[in-house]
Amino acid sequence: MGKKQHQKDKLYLTCTEWTEFYGGKKKDNKDRSAFKRLPFYCCSLSFQPFEHPYCTAEEGVIFDLVNIVPFLKKYGVNPVSGKKMIAKDLVKLNFHKNITGKFHCPVTFRIFNENTHIVAVRSTGNVYSYEAVERLNIKANFWRDLLNDEPFTRKELITIQDPTSLEKFNLQSFYHLRKKLKVVDEEEEEAKKDSRYHLRHVNSEAASALNELDATYKAPVRLEIIIAVI
């Protein structure tokens, strides 16, 4: 199966895809008000699966660190709500994966999906299923982190995903999309000046041929014929 097929099968949207297909370019689009959900495992700024997840302490909105820091430096607001925000307002999250690479609860070992109630402990950043926290912390009145035994209070529980309340995942309401806020990557913009920038994703055979051409190519010598008039 080719690379393009995998791209079609992915479960998340890129910013470009959102803008082109859902971003309201067609003012008469009757579906603009439809709910379009961002998966819990994606950054709310880039829409890509996160690698270094951080979330807002109150709403539990997740961003990838590499995306949110430049955005905050430029705009100083929460990309989703538009409220003022600084980097210190974010909480580092510790998601856990099983042997197949799926996010899961480190206590119950159940895999997270779009219907899982997911929470995190603010002081430790550890992420659990609400089921585990409810049974082993809340009902047992045992206020210690289930992994490292660090004490915490109920107020420190952050809701990452609640299947009964999904508005924070609604792409239509994201402030940075409505206001078209972007952070320009200076290195990326500089790279675009290279005529071969858009050939970065060619297959190995084409890349090899291009490299060989670079190594052997010689510009044609311009011949100027001078006619001596006697």
C-alpha positions in Angstrom: 0.0 0.0 0.0 1.5 3.3 -1.1 2.2 6.4 1.0 -0.7 8.3 -0.5 -3.1 5.6 0.6 -1.9 5.9 4.2 -2.5 9.6 4.0 -6.1 9.0 3.0 -6.6 6.6 5.8 -5.3 8.9 8.6 -7.7 9.8 11.4 -6.8 13.5 11.8 -6.8 16.6 9.7 -3.9 18.9 8.7 -4.4 22.7 9.0 -4.4 22.9 5.2 -7.1 20.3 4.9 -9.2 22.0 7.5 -8.9 25.4 5.8 -9.6 24.0 2.3 -12.4 21.6 3.1 -14.0 22.9 6.4 -12.7 26.4 6.9 -15.6 28.3 5.6 -14.2 29.4 2.2 -17.7 28.8 0.8 -19.9 31.2 2.6 -23.0 29.5 1.5 -21.9 26.1 2.8 -24.9 24.8 4.8 -22.6 22.5 6.9 -20.5 25.2 8.4 -22.3 24.9 11.8 -21.8 21.1 11.9 -19.7 19.7 14.7 -16.3 18.6 13.5 -14.4 16.8 16.1 -10.6 16.8 16.8 -9.3 13.4 18.1 -8.1 13.5 21.7 -4.6 12.5 20.7 -4.1 15.5 18.4 -2.7 18.9 19.1 -5.4 21.6 19.1 -3.1 23.9 17.1 -1.6 21.7 14.4 -4.3 19.0 14.3 -1.4 16.4 14.2 -0.9 13.6 16.7 1.0 15.1 19.6 4.5 14.0 20.7 5.0 16.4 23.6 1.6 16.9 25.1 0.8 19.9 27.3 -2.7 20.9 28.3 -4.5 23.9 29.8 -5.1 23.5 33.5 -8.8 24.4 33.4 -10.2 23.1 30.2 -7.8 20.3 29.5 -7.2 21.4 25.9 -4.0 19.7 24.6 -1.2 21.2 22.5 2.1 19.9 21.4 4.9 21.9 23.0 6.7 22.6 19.7 3.6 24.3 18.4 2.2 26.1 21.3 5.4 27.9 22.5 5.9 29.9 19.2 2.2 30.7 19.1 2.2 32.1 22.6 5.3 34.1 22.0 3.6 35.8 19.0 0.0 36.1 20.1 -0.1 35.5 23.9 -3.6 33.8 23.8 -5.1 30.4 24.1 -5.4 29.2 20.4 -8.8 27.6 21.2 -10.5 30.1 23.4 -8.7 33.3 22.6 -8.2 34.1 26.3 -4.8 35.4 27.5 -2.4 32.7 28.3 1.3 32.1 29.0 3.5 29.0 28.9 3.3 28.6 32.7 -0.4 28.0 32.4 0.2 24.7 30.7 0.5 21.3 32.4 2.9 18.6 31.0 1.0 15.4 30.4 2.3 11.8 30.8 0.3 9.6 28.5 1.1 5.8 28.6 1.1 3.4 25.7 0.7 -0.4 25.5 3.1 -2.7 23.6 1.2 -2.0 20.4 1.7 1.8 20.8 -1.9 2.6 21.7 -2.7 5.1 24.4 -4.1 3.4 27.4 -4.8 3.7 31.1 -1.7 2.5 33.1 -4.0 1.1 35.8 -6.8 -0.7 34.0 -4.8 -1.1 30.8 -7.8 -0.4 28.7 -7.1 1.4 25.4 -8.3 5.0 25.1 -10.8 5.7 22.4 -13.2 8.4 21.4 -15.7 7.2 24.0 -13.3 7.0 27.0 -13.6 9.4 29.9 -10.0 10.5 30.4 -8.5 12.6 33.2 -5.1 13.8 34.4 -3.7 14.7 37.8 -2.4 18.3 37.5 0.5 17.9 40.0 2.0 14.8 38.3 0.6 15.1 34.8 -0.2 11.4 34.8 -3.2 10.5 32.6 -5.8 7.8 33.6 -9.2 6.6 32.7 -11.8 8.3 34.8 -13.0 4.8 35.7 -9.8 4.0 37.5 -9.7 7.3 39.3 -13.3 7.1 40.3 -13.0 3.6 41.7 -9.5 3.8 43.4 -9.3 7.5 44.3 -12.7 9.2 44.6 -14.8 6.3 46.0 -12.0 5.0 48.1 -11.2 8.6 49.4 -7.6 7.8 48.6 -6.0 11.0 47.3 -2.7 9.8 46.0 -1.5 9.4 42.5 -2.0 5.8 41.4 1.5 5.6 39.9 3.9 7.5 42.1 1.8 7.9 45.3 2.1 11.7 45.3 -0.8 13.4 47.1 -3.3 15.5 45.3 -6.8 16.9 45.7 -9.9 16.4 43.7 -9.6 20.0 42.4 -6.4 18.9 40.7 -8.2 16.5 38.4 -8.2 17.8 34.8 -10.7 16.4 32.3 -8.9 15.5 29.1 -11.9 13.9 27.4 -15.5 13.6 28.6 -17.7 11.8 26.0 -20.8 13.6 27.3 -19.2 17.1 26.8 -17.1 17.4 23.6 -17.5 21.1 22.7 -13.8 21.8 23.3 -13.0 19.4 20.5 -15.2 21.3 18.0 -12.9 22.6 15.3 -15.6 25.1 14.2 -15.2 27.1 17.4 -11.3 27.3 17.5 -10.2 30.9 17.9 -7.0 30.5 15.8 -9.0 29.1 12.9 -11.7 31.8 13.0 -9.1 34.5 13.2 -6.7 32.8 10.8 -3.8 33.1 13.2 -0.6 31.4 12.1 3.0 31.3 13.2 5.4 31.5 10.3 8.4 29.1 10.5 11.3 31.3 9.4 13.4 28.2 8.5 10.6 26.7 6.5 10.0 30.0 4.6 13.7 30.2 3.8 13.7 26.5 2.6 10.8 27.3 0.2 13.1 29.6 -1.7 15.0 26.5 -2.8 13.6 25.4 -6.2 13.7 21.8 -5.0 11.7 22.4 -1.9 8.6 20.7 -3.2 10.5 17.6 -4.2 11.3 16.7 -0.6 8.8 13.8 -0.6 9.8 12.1 -3.8 10.5 8.3 -3.7 14.0 7.0 -3.2 14.6 6.3 -6.9 13.8 9.8 -7.9 15.8 11.2 -5.0 18.8 9.2 -6.1 18.5 10.4 -9.7 18.3 14.0 -8.6 21.4 13.6 -6.4 23.3 12.1 -9.3 22.2 14.9 -11.6 23.4 17.5 -9.0 26.8 15.7 -8.9 27.3 15.4 -12.7 25.4 18.3 -14.2 27.5 21.0 -15.9 25.9 24.2 -17.2 26.2 24.5 -21.0 29.0 26.8 -22.2 27.7 29.8 -24.1 29.6 30.1 -27.4 30.0 33.5 -28.8 31.0 33.7 -32.4 33.0 36.7 -33.2 33.1 37.6 -36.9 36.1 39.6 -37.8 35.3 42.0 -40.5 38.3 42.7 -42.7 
